Amino acid sequence: MALQLKDKDAYQRMNYLYQAAHCVLSQNPENVELARFYCFTQKTIARRLVLRQDPSVKRTLCKKCCSLLIPGVTATTRQRRKNSKTRFTVLHCLSCGQSKTLLNDPNHCLWVDRPEALMEQQKQPDQGPSNKKQTKGKKPDGPVSSKPSAAKSDAKSTAST
Amino acid sequence: MEEALVRATIPQDLEKLLGVESRPHPKAFTDAFLKNSLPHTTRCDVNNLLTHKALILGYSRPKKDKRKSKKPKGLNARQKRAMKVFQLKPEHQRYELFLPLHDLWRQYVIDLCSGLKPTSNPQFVQQKLLKADFHGAIVTVVRSKCPSYVGTTGIIVQEFKHVFKIITREDKLKVIPKRNSVFSVEINGFVSHIYGSKFEQRASERSAKKFKVRGTIDL
C-alpha cells in the first residue's frame, strides 16, 4: 500500500530539514539559532499537516524552544534515580532551560517498535484507517532513525542510505 | 598530561568499539563546550586558559535554578524575539561552511524529483518544487523591480514570510524581499524561475497550501 503522495513530499521535507539542522550544527557548533529555525519549520509543517513523527526524532527536539538537542553541544544529559527501582535520564536544554525526563525501563517498548505496528509485514488489507496511520508513522523512521544513534554522524552518509 | 590529548582524535579501533565518528575539526566543538560550561567571568579568554592552568568547570552555578518551575510547554512572543532569529555572531558564518548544506539540498531535490532533466517533464518537477524546501539552495535574482537586487547570488539560509536571507560568496548576509522579484534555481542543468510575488508565504505554510493558477505572471 503506497502512501498518499502529498504526505510523502512533506515527510521528505521534514526529514531534509532535520538533517540540515544537524549539518549546520556540525559545521559551526555555536550557531544554535539556525538549527533552531530549521527544527521550528519542521515542527510547524508537522503541526499544519498533522503528521506523526517518530519518538526517536521527537526526543531530540526541545519542546519549548524547538532547538535540536545534542548531548554535549546544546544539551546536558544526566542519569538520576527516584528510588532504587526507577531510573530516568534527564535531558536539559541549555538555551531555554527546559528539562526532558525519559524513563529507562528495559521492559518498556514503544508501539512503533513492536512488530505488529509494521505495515509491510502485514498481509491482510483490513483495518484501513488504523493501518494507514501506522504507515505514516513509520515513514520517517527509515532515513531518520539512523540519525540519533550517532549524534554527530555525517549527514551525507545518512542521506544516501 | 598534555593539552594535545584533549584535542586528539580517537584511534580507529576505539572508534569502532564506541560507535562514534570523529569529526574533522574537533577544535570548534571543544571551544563551544568550554564556552558553555565555564563560569561567566572567565569566558572571554578560552585559549588563554587552556595553556597552563587547571580549569574549574561548572563552578559557581547560579542559585536561582532551584525553583524547578516547569512552565507549560508553550512559549511566548518575547522568547521568540529574544532567541529565534539568526544572529550571525561576529560574522562567524562563512560561505564555505554552507557548502555541505547545499550539497545536502542537491541530494534532497534529486531524490524528490527522482530523476534528472532529460527524463521528466518540467511540469512534474515544478509541482514538486512548489512544496519543496529551499533552505540551502543557490539562487540568483534574475529580474526585479529594484535593479540593485539583480544579479545577487547566494545560498538561502532562512526563509521568512516576505524575505529570503541569503549569504553571498563574499560572506555577506543579504535580505532580499520576495515581492517583485524573480529568482532562478538551478539543479544540475534544470533551471527553474520562481516568481517571488506568488511565494509570499511562510516556508512551512507553503507545503500546506495549494496553489491556484491566477492571472498573468509578471513582476
Coordinates of C-alpha atoms in Angstrom, one line a residue:
Chain A
M1 CA 0.0 0.0 0.0
A2 CA 1.6 3.2 -1.1
L3 CA 1.5 6.4 0.8
Q4 CA -0.6 9.3 -0.4
L5 CA 1.7 11.5 -2.5
K6 CA 1.4 14.8 -0.7
D7 CA 2.3 13.3 2.6
K8 CA 5.4 11.7 1.2
D9 CA 6.6 15.1 0.0
A10 CA 6.0 16.6 3.4
Y11 CA 7.9 13.8 5.1
Q12 CA 10.8 14.2 2.8
R13 CA 10.9 17.8 3.5
M14 CA 10.8 17.3 7.3
N15 CA 13.5 14.7 7.0
Y16 CA 15.6 17.1 5.0
L17 CA 15.2 19.9 7.5
Y18 CA 16.2 17.6 10.3
Q19 CA 19.4 16.6 8.5
A20 CA 20.1 20.2 7.6
A21 CA 19.9 21.2 11.2
H22 CA 22.5 18.5 12.1
C23 CA 24.7 19.6 9.2
V24 CA 24.6 23.2 10.2
L25 CA 25.4 22.4 13.8
S26 CA 28.3 20.1 12.8
Q27 CA 29.8 22.9 10.8
N28 CA 29.5 25.5 13.4
P29 CA 28.6 24.3 16.9
E30 CA 28.0 27.8 18.2
N31 CA 25.2 28.7 15.8
V32 CA 22.3 27.2 17.6
E33 CA 19.8 29.6 16.2
L34 CA 19.9 28.4 12.7
A35 CA 19.4 24.8 13.8
R36 CA 16.5 26.0 15.9
F37 CA 14.9 27.8 12.9
Y38 CA 15.0 24.6 10.9
C39 CA 13.6 22.5 13.6
F40 CA 10.9 25.1 14.2
T41 CA 10.0 24.9 10.5
Q42 CA 9.9 21.2 10.7
K43 CA 7.6 21.3 13.7
T44 CA 5.3 23.7 12.0
I45 CA 5.0 21.6 8.9
A46 CA 4.1 18.6 11.1
R47 CA 1.6 20.7 13.0
R48 CA -0.1 22.0 9.9
L49 CA -0.4 18.8 8.1
V50 CA -1.0 16.8 11.2
L51 CA 1.8 14.3 10.6
R52 CA 3.1 11.8 13.1
Q53 CA 6.7 11.9 13.9
D54 CA 8.8 9.1 15.3
P55 CA 9.5 9.3 19.0
S56 CA 13.2 9.0 18.4
V57 CA 13.1 12.2 16.4
K58 CA 10.8 14.0 18.9
R59 CA 13.1 13.2 21.8
T60 CA 15.9 15.2 20.3
L61 CA 13.9 18.3 19.8
C62 CA 13.2 20.6 22.7
K63 CA 9.5 21.2 23.2
K64 CA 9.8 24.7 24.4
C65 CA 12.3 26.4 22.1
C66 CA 12.4 23.8 19.4
S67 CA 16.2 23.6 19.3
L68 CA 18.0 20.4 18.3
L69 CA 19.3 18.7 21.4
I70 CA 22.6 17.1 21.1
P71 CA 24.2 15.9 24.3
G72 CA 27.4 17.8 24.8
V73 CA 26.7 20.6 22.4
T74 CA 23.3 22.0 23.1
A75 CA 22.0 19.9 25.9
T76 CA 23.1 18.2 29.1
T77 CA 22.3 14.6 29.9
R78 CA 22.2 13.3 33.4
Q79 CA 21.1 10.0 34.9
R80 CA 19.0 10.2 38.1
R81 CA 17.1 7.9 40.3
K82 CA 13.9 8.3 42.1
N83 CA 14.0 5.2 44.3
S84 CA 16.1 2.1 43.9
K85 CA 13.8 0.9 41.1
T86 CA 13.0 3.7 38.7
R87 CA 15.9 5.4 36.9
F88 CA 15.5 8.1 34.4
T89 CA 17.5 10.2 32.1
V90 CA 17.2 14.0 32.3
L91 CA 17.9 15.9 29.1
H92 CA 18.3 19.6 29.9
C93 CA 18.2 22.1 27.1
L94 CA 21.0 24.7 27.6
S95 CA 19.3 27.5 25.7
C96 CA 15.9 27.7 27.3
G97 CA 16.4 25.7 30.5
Q98 CA 13.7 23.1 29.8
S99 CA 14.3 19.6 31.1
K100 CA 13.0 16.5 29.5
T101 CA 12.7 13.3 31.5
L102 CA 12.9 9.9 29.9
L103 CA 12.3 6.7 31.8
N104 CA 14.8 4.0 31.5
D105 CA 12.7 0.9 31.7
P106 CA 14.3 -2.0 29.9
N107 CA 10.9 -3.7 29.5
H108 CA 9.2 -0.7 28.0
C109 CA 8.8 -0.9 24.3
L110 CA 7.3 1.8 22.1
W111 CA 4.3 1.0 19.9
V112 CA 6.0 1.8 16.7
D113 CA 8.9 -0.6 17.5
R114 CA 6.7 -3.5 18.0
P115 CA 6.4 -5.9 15.1
E116 CA 2.6 -5.6 14.8
A117 CA 2.9 -1.9 14.0
L118 CA 4.9 -2.5 10.9
M119 CA 2.7 -2.2 7.9
E120 CA 4.9 -4.1 5.4
Q121 CA 4.8 -7.3 7.3
Q122 CA 1.1 -7.5 7.4
K123 CA -0.6 -9.3 4.6
Q124 CA -4.2 -8.7 5.3
P125 CA -5.7 -5.5 3.8
D126 CA -8.3 -4.9 6.5
Q127 CA -8.4 -2.3 9.3
G128 CA -8.0 0.5 6.8
P129 CA -7.6 3.8 8.7
S130 CA -5.6 2.5 11.7
N131 CA -3.1 0.8 9.4
K132 CA -2.7 3.9 7.4
K133 CA -1.8 5.8 10.5
Q134 CA 0.8 3.4 11.4
T135 CA 2.5 3.5 8.0
K136 CA 2.6 7.3 8.1
G137 CA 4.2 7.0 11.5
K138 CA 6.8 4.6 10.1
K139 CA 7.8 6.6 7.1
P140 CA 10.3 9.0 8.5
D141 CA 11.8 6.2 10.5
G142 CA 13.9 4.7 7.8
P143 CA 16.2 7.6 6.8
V144 CA 16.0 9.3 10.1
S145 CA 16.2 6.8 12.8
S146 CA 19.8 6.2 12.0
K147 CA 20.5 9.8 12.8
P148 CA 20.1 9.9 16.5
S149 CA 22.2 6.8 17.1
A150 CA 25.4 8.6 16.2
A151 CA 24.8 12.1 17.3
K152 CA 27.4 13.8 15.2
S153 CA 27.3 11.5 12.3
D154 CA 27.9 12.7 8.8
A155 CA 24.7 14.0 7.3
K156 CA 25.7 13.0 3.7
S157 CA 26.1 9.4 4.5
T158 CA 22.7 9.1 6.0
A159 CA 21.1 10.9 3.1
S160 CA 22.5 8.5 0.7
T161 CA 21.1 5.4 2.6
Chain B
M1 CA 49.1 15.3 30.8
E2 CA 49.4 17.3 27.6
E3 CA 46.7 19.6 26.3
A4 CA 47.1 17.9 23.0
L5 CA 45.4 14.9 24.4
V6 CA 42.2 16.8 24.8
R7 CA 42.1 17.6 21.2
A8 CA 43.4 14.3 19.8
T9 CA 41.2 12.2 17.7
I10 CA 40.1 8.8 18.9
P11 CA 42.1 6.0 17.5
Q12 CA 40.5 3.8 14.9
D13 CA 39.8 0.7 16.9
L14 CA 38.3 2.6 19.7
E15 CA 36.0 4.3 17.2
K16 CA 34.5 1.1 16.1
L17 CA 34.1 -0.1 19.6
L18 CA 32.4 3.0 20.9
G19 CA 30.3 3.5 17.7
V20 CA 31.2 7.2 17.3
E21 CA 32.7 9.1 14.4
S22 CA 35.3 11.7 14.9
R23 CA 34.7 14.9 13.2
P24 CA 37.3 16.6 11.0
H25 CA 37.6 19.8 13.2
P26 CA 37.2 18.9 16.8
K27 CA 38.6 22.2 18.0
A28 CA 35.4 24.0 17.3
F29 CA 33.4 21.7 19.5
T30 CA 35.7 21.8 22.4
D31 CA 35.7 25.6 22.2
A32 CA 31.9 25.7 22.2
F33 CA 31.7 23.2 25.0
L34 CA 34.1 25.2 27.1
K35 CA 32.3 28.4 26.4
N36 CA 29.1 26.9 27.7
S37 CA 30.4 25.3 30.8
L38 CA 32.9 27.9 32.1
P39 CA 31.6 30.5 34.6
H40 CA 30.8 33.9 33.3
T41 CA 33.8 36.0 34.3
T42 CA 36.4 33.9 32.6
R43 CA 34.5 33.3 29.5
C44 CA 36.4 35.7 27.3
D45 CA 39.8 34.1 27.0
V46 CA 39.3 30.5 26.4
N47 CA 42.5 29.8 24.6
N48 CA 44.5 31.5 27.3
L49 CA 43.0 29.2 29.9
L50 CA 43.9 26.1 28.0
T51 CA 47.6 26.9 28.1
H52 CA 48.6 26.5 31.6
K53 CA 46.1 26.3 34.3
A54 CA 43.7 23.7 35.5
L55 CA 40.1 24.6 34.7
I56 CA 37.2 24.6 37.0
L57 CA 34.1 23.5 35.2
G58 CA 30.6 24.2 36.3
Y59 CA 31.8 26.1 39.4
S60 CA 29.5 29.0 40.8
R61 CA 26.2 27.7 39.5
P62 CA 23.6 30.4 40.0
K63 CA 21.3 29.5 42.8
K64 CA 18.1 30.6 41.0
D65 CA 17.7 27.3 39.3
K66 CA 16.5 25.5 42.4
R67 CA 12.9 26.6 41.9
K68 CA 12.3 24.0 39.2
S69 CA 9.5 25.9 37.6
K70 CA 8.0 23.9 34.9
K71 CA 6.3 26.3 32.6
P72 CA 3.7 24.9 30.3
K73 CA 5.1 23.8 27.0
G74 CA 4.2 26.9 25.1
L75 CA 6.5 29.8 24.5
N76 CA 5.6 33.4 24.1
A77 CA 6.5 36.0 21.6
R78 CA 9.0 37.6 23.9
Q79 CA 11.0 34.5 23.9
K80 CA 10.7 34.1 20.2
R81 CA 12.1 37.5 19.6
A82 CA 14.9 37.0 22.1
M83 CA 16.2 33.8 20.6
K84 CA 14.9 32.6 17.4
V85 CA 16.3 34.6 14.6
F86 CA 19.7 34.4 13.1
Q87 CA 22.3 36.3 15.0
L88 CA 25.3 35.7 12.7
K89 CA 27.6 36.2 15.7
P90 CA 30.6 38.2 14.7
E91 CA 30.4 37.1 11.1
H92 CA 31.2 33.6 12.1
Q93 CA 29.4 32.2 9.2
R94 CA 31.5 32.0 6.1
Y95 CA 30.3 30.8 2.7
E96 CA 32.4 27.7 2.9
L97 CA 30.5 26.5 5.9
F98 CA 27.3 26.4 4.0
L99 CA 28.6 24.4 1.0
P100 CA 27.9 21.0 2.7
L101 CA 24.3 22.2 3.3
H102 CA 24.0 23.0 -0.4
D103 CA 25.2 19.5 -1.2
L104 CA 22.6 18.0 1.0
W105 CA 20.0 20.1 -0.6
R106 CA 21.0 18.9 -4.0
Q107 CA 20.7 15.3 -3.0
Y108 CA 17.3 16.1 -1.5
V109 CA 16.0 17.7 -4.6
I110 CA 17.2 14.9 -6.9
D111 CA 15.6 12.4 -4.6
L112 CA 12.4 14.4 -4.5
C113 CA 12.1 14.6 -8.3
S114 CA 13.5 11.1 -8.7
G115 CA 15.1 12.0 -12.0
L116 CA 17.1 14.4 -14.0
K117 CA 16.4 16.8 -16.7
P118 CA 16.0 14.7 -19.9
T119 CA 13.6 12.1 -18.4
S120 CA 11.0 14.0 -16.5
N121 CA 8.8 16.8 -17.9
P122 CA 9.2 20.2 -16.4
Q123 CA 5.6 20.3 -15.2
F124 CA 6.1 17.4 -12.9
V125 CA 9.3 18.9 -11.5
Q126 CA 7.7 22.2 -10.9
Q127 CA 4.8 20.7 -9.0
K128 CA 7.4 19.1 -6.7
L129 CA 9.3 22.3 -6.3
L130 CA 6.2 24.2 -5.1
K131 CA 6.2 22.2 -2.0
A132 CA 9.9 21.7 -1.6
D133 CA 12.1 23.3 0.8
F134 CA 14.6 25.9 -0.4
H135 CA 17.0 26.1 2.6
G136 CA 20.4 25.6 1.2
A137 CA 19.6 26.3 -2.5
I138 CA 21.7 28.5 -4.6
V139 CA 19.5 31.2 -6.1
T140 CA 20.1 34.1 -8.4
V141 CA 17.9 37.2 -8.7
V142 CA 17.1 37.4 -12.4
R143 CA 14.6 40.2 -12.7
S144 CA 13.5 42.6 -10.2
K145 CA 11.7 45.9 -9.9
C146 CA 14.6 47.2 -7.9
P147 CA 17.7 47.0 -10.1
S148 CA 20.2 46.7 -7.4
Y149 CA 19.0 43.3 -6.4
V150 CA 19.5 41.8 -9.9
G151 CA 22.5 39.5 -10.1
T152 CA 22.7 38.7 -6.4
T153 CA 23.6 35.0 -5.9
G154 CA 23.9 33.0 -2.8
I155 CA 22.8 30.2 -0.6
I156 CA 19.4 30.6 1.1
V157 CA 19.9 30.5 4.8
Q158 CA 16.5 31.3 6.1
E159 CA 13.1 31.8 4.5
F160 CA 10.6 34.1 6.1
K161 CA 7.2 35.2 5.1
H162 CA 8.3 38.0 2.8
V163 CA 12.0 37.8 2.5
F164 CA 14.8 35.4 1.8
K165 CA 18.0 35.6 3.8
I166 CA 20.9 34.8 1.5
I167 CA 24.6 34.5 2.2
T168 CA 26.7 35.6 -0.8
R169 CA 30.1 34.4 -1.7
E170 CA 31.7 37.4 -0.1
D171 CA 30.2 36.3 3.3
K172 CA 27.6 39.0 3.3
L173 CA 24.2 38.3 4.6
K174 CA 21.7 39.8 2.3
V175 CA 18.0 40.2 2.9
I176 CA 16.0 40.1 -0.3
P177 CA 12.3 40.7 -0.4
K178 CA 10.3 38.2 -2.3
R179 CA 7.9 40.6 -3.8
N180 CA 8.5 41.9 -7.3
S181 CA 11.5 39.7 -7.9
V182 CA 12.2 36.6 -10.0
F183 CA 14.6 34.1 -8.6
S184 CA 16.2 31.3 -10.6
V185 CA 17.1 28.0 -9.1
E186 CA 19.4 25.6 -10.9
I187 CA 19.6 21.8 -10.3
N188 CA 22.2 20.1 -12.4
G189 CA 21.1 21.5 -15.6
F190 CA 17.5 22.2 -14.9
V191 CA 16.8 25.9 -14.4
S192 CA 13.6 27.0 -12.9
H193 CA 12.3 30.5 -12.3
I194 CA 10.4 31.4 -9.2
Y195 CA 8.2 34.4 -9.2
G196 CA 8.6 35.7 -5.7
S197 CA 5.4 37.6 -5.5
K198 CA 3.4 34.4 -5.6
F199 CA 5.6 32.8 -2.9
E200 CA 4.8 35.1 -0.1
Q201 CA 4.1 32.5 2.5
R202 CA 6.0 31.2 5.4
A203 CA 8.1 28.3 4.5
S204 CA 6.0 25.8 6.4
E205 CA 2.7 27.2 5.1
R206 CA 3.8 26.7 1.6
S207 CA 3.8 23.0 1.9
A208 CA 0.3 23.0 3.4
K209 CA -1.1 25.4 0.8
K210 CA -2.4 24.6 -2.6
F211 CA -1.6 26.9 -5.4
K212 CA -4.1 28.3 -7.9
V213 CA -3.3 29.4 -11.4
R214 CA -4.1 33.0 -11.1
G215 CA -3.9 35.7 -13.8
T216 CA -0.8 36.6 -15.6
I217 CA 2.6 36.0 -14.3
D218 CA 4.7 39.1 -14.3
L219 CA 6.7 41.2 -11.9

